[in-house]
Coordinates of C-alpha atoms in Angstrom, one line a residue:
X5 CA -80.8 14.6 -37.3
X6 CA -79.1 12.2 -40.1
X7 CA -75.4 11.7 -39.8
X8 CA -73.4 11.6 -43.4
X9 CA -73.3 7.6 -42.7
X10 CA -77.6 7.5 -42.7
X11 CA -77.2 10.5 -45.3
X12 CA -74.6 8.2 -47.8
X13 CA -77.5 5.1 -47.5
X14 CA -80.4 7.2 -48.4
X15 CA -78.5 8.7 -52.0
X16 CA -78.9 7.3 -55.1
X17 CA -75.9 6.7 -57.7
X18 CA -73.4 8.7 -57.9
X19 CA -71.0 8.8 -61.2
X20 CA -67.5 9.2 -61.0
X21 CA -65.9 9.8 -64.1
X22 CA -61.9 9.3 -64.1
X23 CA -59.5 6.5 -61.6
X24 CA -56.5 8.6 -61.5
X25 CA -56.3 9.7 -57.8
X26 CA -59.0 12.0 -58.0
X27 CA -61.5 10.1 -59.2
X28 CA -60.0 7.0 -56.6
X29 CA -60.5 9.4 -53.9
X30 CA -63.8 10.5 -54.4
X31 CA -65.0 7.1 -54.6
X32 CA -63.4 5.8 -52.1
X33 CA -64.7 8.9 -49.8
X34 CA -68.4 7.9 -51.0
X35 CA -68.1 4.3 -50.3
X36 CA -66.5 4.9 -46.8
X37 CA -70.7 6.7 -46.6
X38 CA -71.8 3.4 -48.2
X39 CA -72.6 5.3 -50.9
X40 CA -73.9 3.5 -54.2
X41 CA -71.0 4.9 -56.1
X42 CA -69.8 3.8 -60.1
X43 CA -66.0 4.3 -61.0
X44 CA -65.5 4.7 -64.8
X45 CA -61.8 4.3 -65.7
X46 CA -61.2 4.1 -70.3
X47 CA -58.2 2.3 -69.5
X48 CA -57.7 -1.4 -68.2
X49 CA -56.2 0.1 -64.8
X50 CA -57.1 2.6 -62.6
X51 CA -54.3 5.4 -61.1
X52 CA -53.9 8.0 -64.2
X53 CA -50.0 8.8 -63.9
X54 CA -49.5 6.9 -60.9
X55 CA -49.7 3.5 -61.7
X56 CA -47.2 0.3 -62.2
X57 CA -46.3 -1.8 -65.0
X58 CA -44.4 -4.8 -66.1
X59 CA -41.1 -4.3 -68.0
X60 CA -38.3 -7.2 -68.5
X61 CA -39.2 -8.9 -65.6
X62 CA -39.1 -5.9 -63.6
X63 CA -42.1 -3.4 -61.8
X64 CA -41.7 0.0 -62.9
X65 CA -44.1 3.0 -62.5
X66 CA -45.5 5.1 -64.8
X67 CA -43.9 7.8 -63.4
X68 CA -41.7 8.0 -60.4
X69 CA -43.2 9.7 -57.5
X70 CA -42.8 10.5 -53.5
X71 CA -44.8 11.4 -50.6
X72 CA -44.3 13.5 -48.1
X73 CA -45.2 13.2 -44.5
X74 CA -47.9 16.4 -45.0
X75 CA -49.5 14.5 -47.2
X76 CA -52.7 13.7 -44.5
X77 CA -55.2 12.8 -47.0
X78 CA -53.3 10.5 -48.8
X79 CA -52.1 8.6 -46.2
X80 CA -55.3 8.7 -44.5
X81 CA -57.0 7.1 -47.5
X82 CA -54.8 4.2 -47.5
X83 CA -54.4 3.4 -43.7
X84 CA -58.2 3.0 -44.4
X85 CA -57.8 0.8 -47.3
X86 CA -55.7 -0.9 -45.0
X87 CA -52.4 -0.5 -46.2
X88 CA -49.4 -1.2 -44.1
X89 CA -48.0 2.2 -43.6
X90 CA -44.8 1.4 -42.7
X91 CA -44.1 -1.4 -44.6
X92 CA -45.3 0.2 -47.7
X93 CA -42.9 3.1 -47.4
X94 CA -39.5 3.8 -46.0
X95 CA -39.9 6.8 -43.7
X96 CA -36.7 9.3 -43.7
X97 CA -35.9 12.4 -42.0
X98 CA -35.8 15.1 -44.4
X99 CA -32.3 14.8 -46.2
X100 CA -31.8 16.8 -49.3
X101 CA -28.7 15.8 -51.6
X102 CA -27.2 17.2 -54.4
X103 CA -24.7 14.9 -54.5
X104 CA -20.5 16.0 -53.4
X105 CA -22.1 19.8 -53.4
X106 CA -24.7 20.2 -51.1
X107 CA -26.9 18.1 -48.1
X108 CA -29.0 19.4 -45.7
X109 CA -29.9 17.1 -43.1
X110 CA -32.9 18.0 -40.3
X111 CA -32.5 18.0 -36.9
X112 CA -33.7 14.6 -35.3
X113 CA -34.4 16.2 -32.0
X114 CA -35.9 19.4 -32.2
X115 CA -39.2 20.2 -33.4
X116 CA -40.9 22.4 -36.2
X117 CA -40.0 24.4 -38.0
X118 CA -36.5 24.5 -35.7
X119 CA -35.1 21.5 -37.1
X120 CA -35.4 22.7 -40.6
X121 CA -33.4 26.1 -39.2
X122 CA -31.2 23.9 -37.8
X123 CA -30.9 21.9 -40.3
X124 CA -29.9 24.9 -42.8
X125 CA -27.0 26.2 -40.1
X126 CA -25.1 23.0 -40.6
X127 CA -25.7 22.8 -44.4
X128 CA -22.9 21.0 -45.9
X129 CA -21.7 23.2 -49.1
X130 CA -23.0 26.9 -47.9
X131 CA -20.6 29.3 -46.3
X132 CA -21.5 31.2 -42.8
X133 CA -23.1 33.6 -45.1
X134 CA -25.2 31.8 -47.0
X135 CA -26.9 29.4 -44.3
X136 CA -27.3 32.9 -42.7
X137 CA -29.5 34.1 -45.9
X138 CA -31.6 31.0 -45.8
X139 CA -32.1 31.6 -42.2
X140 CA -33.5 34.6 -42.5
X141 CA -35.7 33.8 -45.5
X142 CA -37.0 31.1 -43.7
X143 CA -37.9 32.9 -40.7
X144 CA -39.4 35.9 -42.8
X145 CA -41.5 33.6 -44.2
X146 CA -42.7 32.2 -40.9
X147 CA -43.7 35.7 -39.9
X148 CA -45.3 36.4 -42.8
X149 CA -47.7 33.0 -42.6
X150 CA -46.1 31.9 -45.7
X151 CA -48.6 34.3 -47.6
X152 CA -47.9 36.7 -50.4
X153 CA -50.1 40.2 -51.0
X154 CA -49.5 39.5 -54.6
X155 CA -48.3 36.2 -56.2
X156 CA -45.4 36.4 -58.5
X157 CA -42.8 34.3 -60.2
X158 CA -40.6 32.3 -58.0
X159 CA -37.3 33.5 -59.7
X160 CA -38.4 37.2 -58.8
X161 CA -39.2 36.0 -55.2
X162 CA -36.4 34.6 -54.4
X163 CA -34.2 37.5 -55.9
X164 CA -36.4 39.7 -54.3
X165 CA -35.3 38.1 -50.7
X166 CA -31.6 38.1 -51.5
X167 CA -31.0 34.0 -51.9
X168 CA -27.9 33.2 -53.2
X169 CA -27.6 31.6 -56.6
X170 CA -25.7 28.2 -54.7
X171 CA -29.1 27.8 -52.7
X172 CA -31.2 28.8 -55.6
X173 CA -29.5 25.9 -57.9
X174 CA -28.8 23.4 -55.0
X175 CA -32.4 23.8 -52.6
X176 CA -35.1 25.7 -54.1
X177 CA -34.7 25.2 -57.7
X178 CA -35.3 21.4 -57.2
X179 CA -37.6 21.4 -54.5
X180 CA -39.9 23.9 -57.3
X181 CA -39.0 21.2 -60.0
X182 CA -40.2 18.4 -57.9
X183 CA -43.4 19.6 -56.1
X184 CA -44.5 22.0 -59.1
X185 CA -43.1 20.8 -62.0
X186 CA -42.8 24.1 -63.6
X187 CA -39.2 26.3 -64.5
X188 CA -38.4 28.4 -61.5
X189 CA -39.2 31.6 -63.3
X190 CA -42.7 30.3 -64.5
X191 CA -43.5 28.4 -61.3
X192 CA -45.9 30.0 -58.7
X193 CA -44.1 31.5 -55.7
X194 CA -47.7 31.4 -53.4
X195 CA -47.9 27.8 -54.5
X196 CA -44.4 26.6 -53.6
X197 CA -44.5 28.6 -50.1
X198 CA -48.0 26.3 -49.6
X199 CA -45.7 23.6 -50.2
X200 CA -43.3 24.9 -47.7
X201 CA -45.5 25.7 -45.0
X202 CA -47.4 22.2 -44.8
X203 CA -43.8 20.6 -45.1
X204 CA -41.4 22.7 -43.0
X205 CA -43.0 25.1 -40.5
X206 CA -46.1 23.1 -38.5
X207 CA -45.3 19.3 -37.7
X208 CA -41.4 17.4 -37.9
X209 CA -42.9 14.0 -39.4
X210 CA -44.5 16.3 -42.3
X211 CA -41.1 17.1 -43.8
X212 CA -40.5 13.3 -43.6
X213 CA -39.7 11.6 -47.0
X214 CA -41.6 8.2 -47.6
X215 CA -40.6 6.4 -50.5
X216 CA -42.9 3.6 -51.8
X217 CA -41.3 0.4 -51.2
X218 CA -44.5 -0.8 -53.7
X219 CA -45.3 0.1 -57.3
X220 CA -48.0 2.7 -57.6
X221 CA -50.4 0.5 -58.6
X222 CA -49.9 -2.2 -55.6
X223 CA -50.0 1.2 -53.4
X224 CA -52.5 3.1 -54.4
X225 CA -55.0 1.6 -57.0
X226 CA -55.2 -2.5 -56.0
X227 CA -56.3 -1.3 -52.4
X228 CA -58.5 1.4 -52.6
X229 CA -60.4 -0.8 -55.9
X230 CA -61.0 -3.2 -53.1
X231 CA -62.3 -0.7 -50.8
X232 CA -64.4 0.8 -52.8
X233 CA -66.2 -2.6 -54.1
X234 CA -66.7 -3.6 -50.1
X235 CA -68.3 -0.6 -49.8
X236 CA -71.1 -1.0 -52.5
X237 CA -68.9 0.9 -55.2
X238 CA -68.3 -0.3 -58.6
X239 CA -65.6 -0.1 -60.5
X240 CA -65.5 -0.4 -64.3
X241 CA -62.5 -0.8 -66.0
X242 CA -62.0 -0.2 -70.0
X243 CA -65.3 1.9 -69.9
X244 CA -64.1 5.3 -71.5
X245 CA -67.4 7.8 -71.3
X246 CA -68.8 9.5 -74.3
X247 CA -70.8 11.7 -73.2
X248 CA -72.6 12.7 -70.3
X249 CA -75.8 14.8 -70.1
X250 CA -78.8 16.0 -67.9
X251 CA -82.4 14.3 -68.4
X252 CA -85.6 14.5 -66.4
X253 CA -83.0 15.7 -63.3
X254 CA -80.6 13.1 -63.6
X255 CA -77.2 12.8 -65.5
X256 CA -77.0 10.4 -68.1
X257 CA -73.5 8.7 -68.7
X258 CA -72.8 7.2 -71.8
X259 CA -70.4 4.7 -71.8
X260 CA -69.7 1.8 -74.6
X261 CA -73.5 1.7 -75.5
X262 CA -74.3 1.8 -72.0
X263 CA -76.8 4.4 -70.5
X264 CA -77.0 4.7 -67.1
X265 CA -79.0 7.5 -64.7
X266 CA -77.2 8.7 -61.6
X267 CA -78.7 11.5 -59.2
X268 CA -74.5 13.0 -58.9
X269 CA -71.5 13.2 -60.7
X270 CA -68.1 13.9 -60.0
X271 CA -65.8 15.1 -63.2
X272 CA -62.6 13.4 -62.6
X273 CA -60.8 13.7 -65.8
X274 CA -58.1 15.2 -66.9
X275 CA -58.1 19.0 -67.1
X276 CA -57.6 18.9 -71.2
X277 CA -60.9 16.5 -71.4
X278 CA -63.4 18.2 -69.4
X279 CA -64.4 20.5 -72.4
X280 CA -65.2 17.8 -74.7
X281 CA -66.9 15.8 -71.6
X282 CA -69.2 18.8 -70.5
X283 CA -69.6 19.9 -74.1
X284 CA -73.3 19.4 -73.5
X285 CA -73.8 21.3 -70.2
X286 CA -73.8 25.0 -71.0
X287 CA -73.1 25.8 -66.8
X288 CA -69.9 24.4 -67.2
X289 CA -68.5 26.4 -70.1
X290 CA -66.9 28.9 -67.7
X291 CA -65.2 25.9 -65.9
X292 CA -63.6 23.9 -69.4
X293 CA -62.9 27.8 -70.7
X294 CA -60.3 28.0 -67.8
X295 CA -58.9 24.5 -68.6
X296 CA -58.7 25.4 -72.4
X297 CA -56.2 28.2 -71.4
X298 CA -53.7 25.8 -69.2
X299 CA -50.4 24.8 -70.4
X300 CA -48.6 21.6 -69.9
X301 CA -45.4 20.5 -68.4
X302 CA -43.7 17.2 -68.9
X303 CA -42.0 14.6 -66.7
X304 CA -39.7 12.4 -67.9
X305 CA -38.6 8.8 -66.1
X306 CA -35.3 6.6 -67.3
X307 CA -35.1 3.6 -65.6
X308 CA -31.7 1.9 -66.2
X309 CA -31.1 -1.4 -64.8
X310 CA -27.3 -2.0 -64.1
X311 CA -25.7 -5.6 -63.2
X312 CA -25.0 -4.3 -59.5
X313 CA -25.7 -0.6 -58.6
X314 CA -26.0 0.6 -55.2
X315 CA -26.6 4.1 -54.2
X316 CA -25.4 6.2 -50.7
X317 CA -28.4 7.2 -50.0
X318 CA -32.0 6.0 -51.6
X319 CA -32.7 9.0 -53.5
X320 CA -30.1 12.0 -54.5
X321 CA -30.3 14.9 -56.3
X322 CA -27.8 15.7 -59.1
X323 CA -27.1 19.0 -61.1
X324 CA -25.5 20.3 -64.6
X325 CA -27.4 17.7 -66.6
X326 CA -31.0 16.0 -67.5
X327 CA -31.2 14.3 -64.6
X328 CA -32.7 16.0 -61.2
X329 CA -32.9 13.3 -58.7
X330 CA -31.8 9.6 -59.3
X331 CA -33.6 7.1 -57.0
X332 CA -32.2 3.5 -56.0
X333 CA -35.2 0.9 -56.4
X334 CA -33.0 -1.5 -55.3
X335 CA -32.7 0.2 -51.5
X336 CA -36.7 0.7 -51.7
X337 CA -38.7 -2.3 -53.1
X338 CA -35.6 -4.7 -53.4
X339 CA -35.0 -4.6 -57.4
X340 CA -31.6 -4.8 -57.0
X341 CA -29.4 -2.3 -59.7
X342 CA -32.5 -0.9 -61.1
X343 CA -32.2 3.1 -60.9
X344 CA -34.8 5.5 -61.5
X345 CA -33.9 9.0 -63.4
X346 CA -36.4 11.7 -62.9
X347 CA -36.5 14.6 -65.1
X348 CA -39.3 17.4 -64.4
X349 CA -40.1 20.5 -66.6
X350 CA -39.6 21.4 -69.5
X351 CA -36.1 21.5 -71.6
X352 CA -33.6 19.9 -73.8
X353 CA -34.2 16.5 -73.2
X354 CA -36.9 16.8 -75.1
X355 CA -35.3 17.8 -78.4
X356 CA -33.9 14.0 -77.7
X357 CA -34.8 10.9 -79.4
X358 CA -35.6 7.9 -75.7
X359 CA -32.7 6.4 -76.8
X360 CA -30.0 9.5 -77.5
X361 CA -31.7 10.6 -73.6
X362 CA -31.0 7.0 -71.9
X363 CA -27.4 7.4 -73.5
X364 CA -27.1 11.1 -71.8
X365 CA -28.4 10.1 -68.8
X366 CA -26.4 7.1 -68.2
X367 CA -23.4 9.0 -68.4
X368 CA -24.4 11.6 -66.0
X369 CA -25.4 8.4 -63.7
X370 CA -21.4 7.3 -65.0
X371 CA -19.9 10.8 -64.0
X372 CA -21.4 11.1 -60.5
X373 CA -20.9 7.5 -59.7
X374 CA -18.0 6.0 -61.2
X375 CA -18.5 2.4 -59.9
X376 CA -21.4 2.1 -61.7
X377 CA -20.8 -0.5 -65.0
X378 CA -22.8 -0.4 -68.3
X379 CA -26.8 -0.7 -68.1
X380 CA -28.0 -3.7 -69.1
X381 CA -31.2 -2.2 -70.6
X382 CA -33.2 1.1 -70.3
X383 CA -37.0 2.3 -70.8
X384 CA -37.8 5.8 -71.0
X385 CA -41.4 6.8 -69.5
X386 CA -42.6 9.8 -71.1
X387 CA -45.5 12.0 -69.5
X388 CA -45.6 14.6 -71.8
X389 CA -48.4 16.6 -70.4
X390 CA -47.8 15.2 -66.4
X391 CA -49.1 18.6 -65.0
X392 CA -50.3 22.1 -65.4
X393 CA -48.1 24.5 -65.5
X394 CA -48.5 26.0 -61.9
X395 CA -47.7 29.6 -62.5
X396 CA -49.1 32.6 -60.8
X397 CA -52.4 33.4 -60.2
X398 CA -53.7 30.5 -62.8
X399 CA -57.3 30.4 -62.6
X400 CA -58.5 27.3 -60.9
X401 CA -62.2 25.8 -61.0
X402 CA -64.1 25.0 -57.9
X403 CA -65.0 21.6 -57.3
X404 CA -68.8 23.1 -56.7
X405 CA -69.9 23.9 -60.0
X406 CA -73.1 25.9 -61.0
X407 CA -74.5 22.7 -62.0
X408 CA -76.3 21.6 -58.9
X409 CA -75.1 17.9 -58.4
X410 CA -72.2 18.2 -60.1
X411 CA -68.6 18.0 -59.3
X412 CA -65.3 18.6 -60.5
X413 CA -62.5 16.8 -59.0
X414 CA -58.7 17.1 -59.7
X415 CA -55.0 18.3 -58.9
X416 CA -56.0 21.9 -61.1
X417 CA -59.0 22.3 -59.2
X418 CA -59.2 25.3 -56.3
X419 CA -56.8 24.4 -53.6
X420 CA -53.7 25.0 -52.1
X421 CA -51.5 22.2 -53.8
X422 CA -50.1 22.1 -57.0
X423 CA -50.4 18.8 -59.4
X424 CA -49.3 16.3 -56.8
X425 CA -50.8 12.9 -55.7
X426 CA -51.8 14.8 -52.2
X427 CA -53.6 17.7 -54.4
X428 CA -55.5 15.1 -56.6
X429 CA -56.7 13.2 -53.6
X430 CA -57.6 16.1 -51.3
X431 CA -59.6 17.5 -54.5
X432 CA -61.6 14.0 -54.7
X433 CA -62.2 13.8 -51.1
X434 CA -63.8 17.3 -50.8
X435 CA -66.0 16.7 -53.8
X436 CA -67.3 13.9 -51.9
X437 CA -67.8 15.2 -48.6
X438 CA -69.6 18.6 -50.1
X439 CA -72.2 16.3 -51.8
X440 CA -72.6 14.2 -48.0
X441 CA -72.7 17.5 -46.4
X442 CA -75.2 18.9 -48.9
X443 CA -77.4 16.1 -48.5
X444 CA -77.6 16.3 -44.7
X445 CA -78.7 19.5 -45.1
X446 CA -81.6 18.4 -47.1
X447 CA -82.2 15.7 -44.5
X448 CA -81.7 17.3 -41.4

C-alpha cells in the first residue's frame, strides 16, 4: 500500500492559485509530499495581508497581527520551515489590558481552563460580582462544549447570559474585535466561542500570546518560499492568473501569456475573486454565489514612530477612542519608539482622512500615556476589505468542490475559525492533504 510520501511522487502538477497564507500553506503541505507543486502570486511578494514592508528606514507590516498558542497549524508549518520558534516570537502568559481599567492575568501554575477561572477571580477592575458573572459564564460554557443549538449575534448572547456591560466593553468586546473583526452585535457568537474553546478551556500554552519579534514577511513568507522550492515547488511571483479552465481532463492556467496543464488546483484567492476566476467552470457557480453575498470588514494600522516611547507592557488595550490595542515594536523586534495602533471593524475612523486619523490617534496614544512626546512621522495602513464579516450562520464553501480536482482554499472557507492567519493556513493544509488522501485511495 502507497504512503502519501510515494502517493505525492507519483502526481502530476498541481496549481495553486494565490500566496496569502492559504495558498502558502497548501503549497508548502504539497511539497512536504514532494509534490510538483506551482505557486502563482499577482504581486511581487507572497503573504496577502500578512506581509512586511519598508517605510523611513523602518519594517512595518501590512497589517499588525498576533498569534496565539492554539494556533497548531501555523506554528507547525513554520517549525518545519525551520523557523526559530522562540526566537521568532515573545511567548506571554495570557495578560489582557485595557489600560488603568481592567487586566486579567492567568494563573502561571494551574492548568486549563482553571487558570483562566482563576485568572477572572483576581481581575483587576471587576467587583466580587462581576468576576462572579464571568465565572459562571465561563463554566456554562465548558458544560455546554462551547456549542450553540442555534447561532446568534454575540451582543444577544452575551445579554442573554447576564454579562455585565464593564466585561462586555473591557474583555469580550475586544477579544470579538480582534479574533473576528466584526461589531459585537454582527459578530458570530458560535465562532467566537470556537475561538474560546481552542484558547481557554483545553491546553495552558494555547491561551499564550506570541508576538512576532519579525515582520510578517521574514516570518511567514521568506521561509516557507524556501521550503516550498527545496521541495520541487515553484513559486512565481508577479504572475496574476487570467483565467483558468478545464481541457482534455486537465486545468489550464493562464497566466501573462503563459499556458500551463496541471492534473489539480487549489483556488487560493481572495473570496471577492473567485467568481471572476471560476467564471468558466459552471460546478463552481454555487461556491462564488456564496462569496458574492459576503460583506467586508476593515482593519486599520497607524504606526507612529516617537523619539523615545516605551510601553508597560508589549501590547495594551485602550477604550473610548479609535484605537483598540496599541503594540510596542520597540519591546518586540527592537525598533525602538515605533508604536503600532490597531483599529478592527468598522466605524468612524473611517469617515477620516489618514492624516486627520494619525492626528486622533496620537492623542489618544498622548491621553493614556502622558510621557509620550510628539511623533516624528506616521503611516496609516489601510485594509479596507481585511475580512469577512463573520456573522451568524454565513454560508461557507467547502474546500472539496464538485469539480473533482479542485480545491478551494481560504480563511471563509468551511471551518471553525474565523478570518485569521490560523483559519487561512488550516484551510490550505486540508486542501492539500484531501488531494494526498484522495490519491492514495486511487493507489492503494
Amino acid at each position: 500500500m502507497a504512503g502519501l510520501e510515494d502517493v505525492g511522487k507519483q502526481l502530476r502538477k498541481i496549481a495553486v492559485i494565490g500566496g496569502g497564507c492559504a495558498g502558502i500553506a497548501a503549497a508548502a503541505e504539497l511539497a512536504r509530499s514532494g509534490v510538483p507543486v506551482t505557486l502563482y502570486e499577482a504581486s511581487r511578494q507572497l503573504g496577502g495581508r500578512t506581509r512586511g514592508l519598508n517605510w523611513k528606514g523602518r519594517r512595518l507590516d501590512n497589517g499588525q497581527h498576533i498569534v496565539l498558542g492554539a494556533y497548531s497549524e501555523t506554528l507547525r508549518l513554520l517549525k518545519l520551515a525551520g523557523v526559530d520558534l522562540p526566537a521568532a516570537f515573545l511567548r506571554l502568559p495570557l495578560q489582557l489590558i485595557q489600560y488603568r481599567q481592567f487586566e486579567l492575568r492567568a494563573s502561571t501554575h494551574l492548568p486549563a481552563p482553571l487558570h483562566i477561572l482563576a485568572g477572572m477571580l483576581r481581575a483587576d477592575g471587576l467587583s466580587k460580582r462581576e468576576r462572579l458573572a464571568t465565572l459562571r459564564f465561563m463554566v456554562a460554557l465548558k458544560l455546554s462544549g462551547f456549542r450553540l443549538r442555534q447561532d446568534e449575534p454575540l451582543s444577544t448572547f452575551l445579554a442573554r447570559h447576564r454579562q455585565p456591560q464593564k466585561l462586555v466593553q473591557w474583555l469580550w468586546e475586544p477579544i470579538c474585535l480582534a479574533t473576528l473583526n466584526t461589531p459585537l452585535d454582527q459578530a458570530s457568537a458560535q465562532i467566537f466561542l470556537n475561538v474560546l474553546r481552542d484558547s481557554f478551556s483545553q491546553s495552558k500554552t494555547d491561551s499564550d500570546l506570541l508576538l512576532p519579534r519579525l515582520d510578517l514577511s521574514t516570518l511567514i513568507a521568506e521561509p516557507l518560499t524556501v521550503y516550498i522550492r527545496r521541495g520541487n515547488g515553484e513559486v512565481r511571483l508577479g504572475s496574476p492568473v487570467m483565467a483558468i479552465r478545464q481541457e482534455n481532463g486537465d486545468f489550464v492556467v493562464e497566466s501573462d501569456g503563459d499556458r500551463q496543464h496541471f492534473s489539480h488546483a487549489i483556488a487560493a484567492v481572495s473570496p471577492f475573486r473567485l467568481g471572476e476566476l471560476v467564471a468558466d467552470m459552471p460546478e463552481l457557480a454555487n461556491a462564488a454565489k456564496m462569496c458574492s453575498g459576503y460583506d467586508y470588514q476593515p482593519i486599520y494600522t497607524v504606526y507612529l514612530q516617537y523619539p523615545a516611547a516605551t510601553l508597560p507592557f508589549p501590547m495594551i488595550g485602550l477604550t473610548g477612542g479609535h484605537v483598540q490595542w496599541v503594540l510596542d515594536r520597540g519591546a518586540l523586534d527592537g525598533q525602538h519608539g515605533l508604536l503600532a495602533a490597531v483599529i478592527s471593524a468598522e466605524g468612524r475612523h473611517q469617515t477620516l482622512t489618514q492624516e486627520a486619523l494619525a492626528t486622533e490617534v496620537a492623542r489618544e496614544l498622548a491621553q493614556a500615556f502622558p510621557d509620550l512626546p510628539l511623533p516624528e512621522w506616521h503611516k496609516v495602513i489601510a485594509e479596507k476589505r481585511a475580512t469577512f464579516a463573520c456573522r451568524p450562520n454565513l454560508p461557507r464553501p467547502a474546500q472539496r468542490t464538485p469539480l473533482a480536482n479542485f480545491y478551494l482554499a481560504g480563511d471563509y472557507t468551511a471551518g471553525d475559525y474565523p478570518a485569521t492567519i490560523e483559519g487561512a493556513v488550516r484551510s490550505g493544509v486540508k486542501c492539500a492533504r484531501l488531494i494526498l488522501e484522495n490519491e492514495h485511495k486511487l493507489t492503494s
